[in-house]
Short mmCIF file of C-alpha atoms in Angstrom, two decimals:
data_model
loop_
_atom_site.label_atom_id
_atom_site.label_comp_id
_atom_site.label_asym_id
_atom_site.label_seq_id
_atom_site.Cartn_x
_atom_site.Cartn_y
_atom_site.Cartn_z
CA UNK B 1 23.37 -15.71 33.53
CA UNK B 2 21.34 -15.70 30.29
CA UNK B 3 20.65 -19.03 28.55
CA UNK B 4 21.99 -19.40 25.31
CA UNK B 5 19.57 -19.70 22.81
CA UNK B 6 18.92 -22.97 20.31
CA UNK B 7 19.57 -22.58 16.73
CA UNK B 8 17.85 -24.23 14.07
CA UNK B 9 19.32 -24.49 10.61
CA UNK B 10 17.86 -23.88 7.62
CA UNK B 11 17.49 -27.85 6.51
CA UNK B 12 15.57 -28.39 9.60
CA UNK B 13 13.42 -25.34 9.21
CA UNK B 14 12.63 -26.43 5.98
CA UNK B 15 11.62 -29.74 6.75
CA UNK B 16 9.43 -28.47 9.44
CA UNK B 17 7.63 -25.77 6.76
CA UNK B 18 6.96 -28.71 4.24
CA UNK B 19 5.31 -30.77 6.98
CA UNK B 20 2.35 -27.78 7.73
CA UNK B 21 -0.30 -28.89 5.55
CA UNK B 22 -1.80 -25.68 3.48
CA UNK B 23 -3.95 -26.83 0.89
CA UNK B 24 -3.71 -25.28 -2.74
CA UNK B 25 -7.18 -24.20 -2.49
CA UNK B 26 -6.21 -22.40 0.73
CA UNK B 27 -3.55 -20.69 -1.15
CA UNK B 28 -5.44 -19.74 -4.33
CA UNK B 29 -8.08 -18.23 -2.24
CA UNK B 30 -5.85 -16.01 -0.37
CA UNK B 31 -4.48 -14.57 -3.64
CA UNK B 32 -7.67 -14.35 -5.23
CA UNK B 33 -8.95 -12.33 -1.99
CA UNK B 34 -5.77 -10.20 -2.27
CA UNK B 35 -6.48 -9.42 -6.21
CA UNK B 36 -10.26 -8.69 -5.43
CA UNK B 37 -9.68 -6.25 -2.62
CA UNK B 38 -6.65 -4.29 -4.24
CA UNK B 39 -9.20 -3.89 -7.22
CA UNK B 40 -7.04 -5.93 -9.95
CA UNK B 41 -10.33 -7.19 -11.95
CA UNK B 42 -8.24 -8.58 -14.74
CA UNK B 43 -5.78 -10.39 -12.49
CA UNK B 44 -8.32 -11.63 -10.55
CA UNK B 45 -10.76 -13.21 -13.33
CA UNK B 46 -7.96 -14.46 -14.92
CA UNK B 47 -6.55 -16.01 -11.59
CA UNK B 48 -10.11 -17.58 -10.97
CA UNK B 49 -10.55 -19.14 -14.24
CA UNK B 50 -6.89 -20.87 -13.92
CA UNK B 51 -7.69 -21.87 -10.26
CA UNK B 52 -11.18 -23.30 -10.31
CA UNK B 53 -12.24 -22.38 -7.09
CA UNK B 54 -15.40 -20.36 -5.83
CA UNK B 55 -16.13 -17.44 -7.91
CA UNK B 56 -15.47 -14.14 -5.98
CA UNK B 57 -17.56 -11.26 -5.25
CA UNK B 58 -16.36 -8.72 -7.76
CA UNK B 59 -19.30 -6.20 -7.51
CA UNK B 60 -17.66 -2.64 -7.63
CA UNK B 61 -14.21 -4.04 -8.66
CA UNK B 62 -14.51 -2.28 -11.83
CA UNK B 63 -15.05 1.57 -10.36
CA UNK B 64 -12.38 0.81 -7.71
CA UNK B 65 -9.87 -0.35 -10.73
CA UNK B 66 -11.07 3.01 -12.33
CA UNK B 67 -10.10 5.27 -9.30
CA UNK B 68 -6.86 3.14 -8.76
CA UNK B 69 -5.79 3.62 -12.13
CA UNK B 70 -6.42 7.52 -12.34
CA UNK B 71 -4.44 7.95 -8.88
CA UNK B 72 -1.66 5.78 -10.86
CA UNK B 73 -1.56 7.93 -13.61
CA UNK B 74 -1.30 11.30 -11.56
CA UNK B 75 -4.94 12.04 -12.52
CA UNK B 76 -6.03 12.83 -8.74
CA UNK B 77 -8.74 15.25 -9.99
CA UNK B 78 -10.34 12.48 -11.89
CA UNK B 79 -9.91 9.93 -9.10
CA UNK B 80 -11.82 12.32 -6.67
CA UNK B 81 -14.57 12.82 -9.27
CA UNK B 82 -14.83 9.13 -9.75
CA UNK B 83 -15.04 8.60 -5.77
CA UNK B 84 -17.43 11.16 -5.49
CA UNK B 85 -20.01 9.69 -8.09
CA UNK B 86 -19.64 6.60 -6.44
CA UNK B 87 -20.43 7.90 -2.82
CA UNK B 88 -19.64 11.82 -1.92
CA UNK B 89 -19.77 10.71 1.73
CA UNK B 90 -16.28 8.63 1.43
CA UNK B 91 -14.28 11.81 1.30
CA UNK B 92 -16.71 14.02 3.15
CA UNK B 93 -16.47 12.11 6.18
CA UNK B 94 -12.42 11.43 5.77
CA UNK B 95 -10.93 15.22 5.65
CA UNK B 96 -7.42 13.79 6.30
CA UNK B 97 -7.83 11.72 3.08
CA UNK B 98 -9.12 14.20 1.11
CA UNK B 99 -6.20 16.67 2.26
CA UNK B 100 -3.86 14.01 1.08
CA UNK B 101 -5.38 13.72 -2.27
CA UNK B 102 -5.39 17.63 -2.75
CA UNK B 103 -1.69 17.65 -1.52
CA UNK B 104 -0.69 14.70 -3.98
CA UNK B 105 -2.41 16.74 -7.01
CA UNK B 106 -0.37 19.91 -5.72
CA UNK B 107 2.50 17.63 -5.98
CA UNK B 108 1.65 16.30 -9.46
CA UNK B 109 1.34 19.80 -10.60
CA UNK B 110 4.98 20.61 -8.97
CA UNK B 111 6.26 17.35 -10.84
CA UNK B 112 5.42 18.91 -14.29
CA UNK B 113 7.42 21.77 -13.54
CA UNK B 114 4.11 24.23 -13.18
CA UNK B 115 5.44 25.99 -9.93
CA UNK B 116 3.21 28.88 -10.56
CA UNK B 117 0.00 26.89 -11.19
CA UNK B 118 0.85 24.76 -8.09
CA UNK B 119 1.04 27.97 -5.97
CA UNK B 120 -2.61 29.00 -7.35
CA UNK B 121 -3.91 25.47 -6.72
CA UNK B 122 -2.34 25.50 -2.97
CA UNK B 123 -4.00 28.99 -2.62
CA UNK B 124 -7.73 27.83 -3.91
CA UNK B 125 -7.65 24.38 -2.76
CA UNK B 126 -5.41 23.84 0.25
CA UNK B 127 -5.34 27.14 1.98
CA UNK B 128 -8.92 27.02 3.11
CA UNK B 129 -8.80 23.27 4.10
CA UNK B 130 -9.25 22.53 7.64
CA UNK B 131 -6.17 20.80 9.56
CA UNK B 132 -7.50 18.91 12.05
CA UNK B 133 -4.18 18.00 13.73
CA UNK B 134 -0.69 18.37 13.89
CA UNK B 135 0.12 15.51 11.32
CA UNK B 136 -1.86 17.38 8.35
CA UNK B 137 -0.25 20.64 9.42
CA UNK B 138 3.26 18.75 8.92
CA UNK B 139 2.19 16.86 5.50
CA UNK B 140 1.13 20.09 4.03
CA UNK B 141 4.19 22.00 4.87
CA UNK B 142 6.39 19.12 3.85
CA UNK B 143 4.59 19.53 0.53
CA UNK B 144 4.65 23.15 0.28
CA UNK B 145 8.71 23.06 0.43
CA UNK B 146 8.99 21.49 -2.99
CA UNK B 147 7.79 25.05 -4.26
CA UNK B 148 11.47 26.20 -3.71
CA UNK B 149 12.92 23.81 -6.06
CA UNK B 150 13.23 24.87 -9.78
CA UNK B 151 13.16 21.05 -10.76
CA UNK B 152 12.00 18.42 -8.01
CA UNK B 153 13.33 15.40 -10.97
CA UNK B 154 16.73 16.57 -9.78
CA UNK B 155 16.36 15.96 -5.98
CA UNK B 156 18.80 13.23 -4.72
CA UNK B 157 17.45 9.91 -3.98
CA UNK B 158 18.28 10.39 -0.51
CA UNK B 159 16.81 14.12 0.05
CA UNK B 160 13.99 13.68 2.54
CA UNK B 161 11.61 15.45 0.36
CA UNK B 162 12.52 12.66 -2.34
CA UNK B 163 9.64 10.34 -1.19
CA UNK B 164 6.94 12.68 -2.06
CA UNK B 165 7.63 12.70 -5.83
CA UNK B 166 8.58 8.94 -5.95
CA UNK B 167 6.12 6.64 -7.99
CA UNK B 168 5.36 4.72 -4.74
CA UNK B 169 3.86 7.44 -3.17
CA UNK B 170 0.90 7.49 -6.08
CA UNK B 171 0.27 3.52 -5.24
CA UNK B 172 0.23 4.36 -1.77
CA UNK B 173 -2.32 7.04 -2.22
CA UNK B 174 -4.31 4.65 -4.70
CA UNK B 175 -4.25 1.57 -1.76
CA UNK B 176 -5.45 3.96 0.71
CA UNK B 177 -8.29 5.53 -1.30
CA UNK B 178 -9.31 1.70 -2.23
CA UNK B 179 -9.41 1.07 1.34
CA UNK B 180 -12.09 4.05 2.01
CA UNK B 181 -14.20 2.78 -0.72
CA UNK B 182 -14.17 -0.97 0.41
CA UNK B 183 -14.89 0.22 4.11
CA UNK B 184 -17.89 2.67 2.76
CA UNK B 185 -19.13 -0.62 1.33
CA UNK B 186 -19.24 -2.43 4.56
CA UNK B 187 -16.05 -4.70 3.27
CA UNK B 188 -12.94 -5.55 4.81
CA UNK B 189 -10.53 -2.90 3.58
CA UNK B 190 -7.53 -5.15 4.13
CA UNK B 191 -6.56 -8.16 2.41
CA UNK B 192 -6.54 -11.34 4.26
CA UNK B 193 -2.76 -12.23 3.14
CA UNK B 194 -1.77 -8.80 4.86
CA UNK B 195 -3.15 -9.60 8.22
CA UNK B 196 -1.68 -13.60 8.07
CA UNK B 197 1.61 -11.48 7.15
CA UNK B 198 1.42 -9.11 10.17
CA UNK B 199 0.44 -12.11 12.51
CA UNK B 200 3.65 -14.02 11.26
CA UNK B 201 5.98 -11.03 11.56
CA UNK B 202 4.84 -10.51 15.19
CA UNK B 203 5.09 -14.41 15.78
CA UNK B 204 8.55 -14.58 14.26
CA UNK B 205 10.02 -11.67 16.49
CA UNK B 206 8.63 -13.39 19.68
CA UNK B 207 10.16 -16.58 18.93
CA UNK B 208 13.48 -14.91 17.84
CA UNK B 209 13.40 -14.07 21.67
CA UNK B 210 13.95 -17.76 22.05
CA UNK B 211 15.53 -19.29 19.39
CA UNK B 212 17.60 -18.42 16.67
CA UNK B 213 16.23 -19.95 13.41
CA UNK B 214 15.96 -18.76 9.88
CA UNK B 215 13.73 -15.57 9.69
CA UNK B 216 11.73 -14.32 6.65
CA UNK B 217 12.93 -10.52 6.31
CA UNK B 218 12.68 -10.22 2.59
CA UNK B 219 8.81 -10.15 2.05
CA UNK B 220 9.89 -9.61 -1.71
CA UNK B 221 11.52 -12.55 -2.03
CA UNK B 222 9.58 -14.99 -4.11
CA UNK B 223 12.19 -17.49 -5.19
CA UNK B 224 12.24 -19.69 -2.21
CA UNK B 225 15.83 -19.58 -2.37
CA UNK B 226 18.28 -19.55 0.77
CA UNK B 227 18.59 -15.98 0.68
CA UNK B 228 14.60 -15.73 1.35
CA UNK B 229 15.90 -16.60 4.88
CA UNK B 230 18.23 -14.83 7.11
CA UNK B 231 19.43 -16.15 10.56
#
């Protein structure tokens, strides 16, 4: 017979959380590390001035920010050029990332309604690109499927291919490219905050096997209200 789980109410859980001593400087350091690693130069400098903590190493952040901004504008060709100017070996050593960037560039052309130009681009830039694994083949075939639509902007939000034209795809590519640049410079490509969240979610899952307690399920929630926790 299974043992009934103990239940911890929100009020008790909040008291336990409030009892954990985390200094303001520690929290500020995590936030600043995130901004620096992700390449948000202006935000990092502004936060540093306000928080009065140790000045971060922002070497190279301006170059990474230019790359990120180019990708987020949909100008993939400029982003590739900027990365090659920084270090040509970054993309030479990562064929899969380069393939994904080329696929994204083709998608951007399709989004502009230039199907013919997209086909020409694919013939010159994707047809000859080495496909090292089944994942690469799948990603390319999936993107090529967009060519059958006259206007991809009219794709329903729940269509399997809609994710390829969503603005979030640019953000994802920008983040992956930023991580590759950091790794090439011998820096940790992942913000410390991301690692902490991964550990937290793992421990939360293990604790949930024994205890019913208010779980953090909406990481986008920042208001701290009761809706942030779910039992």
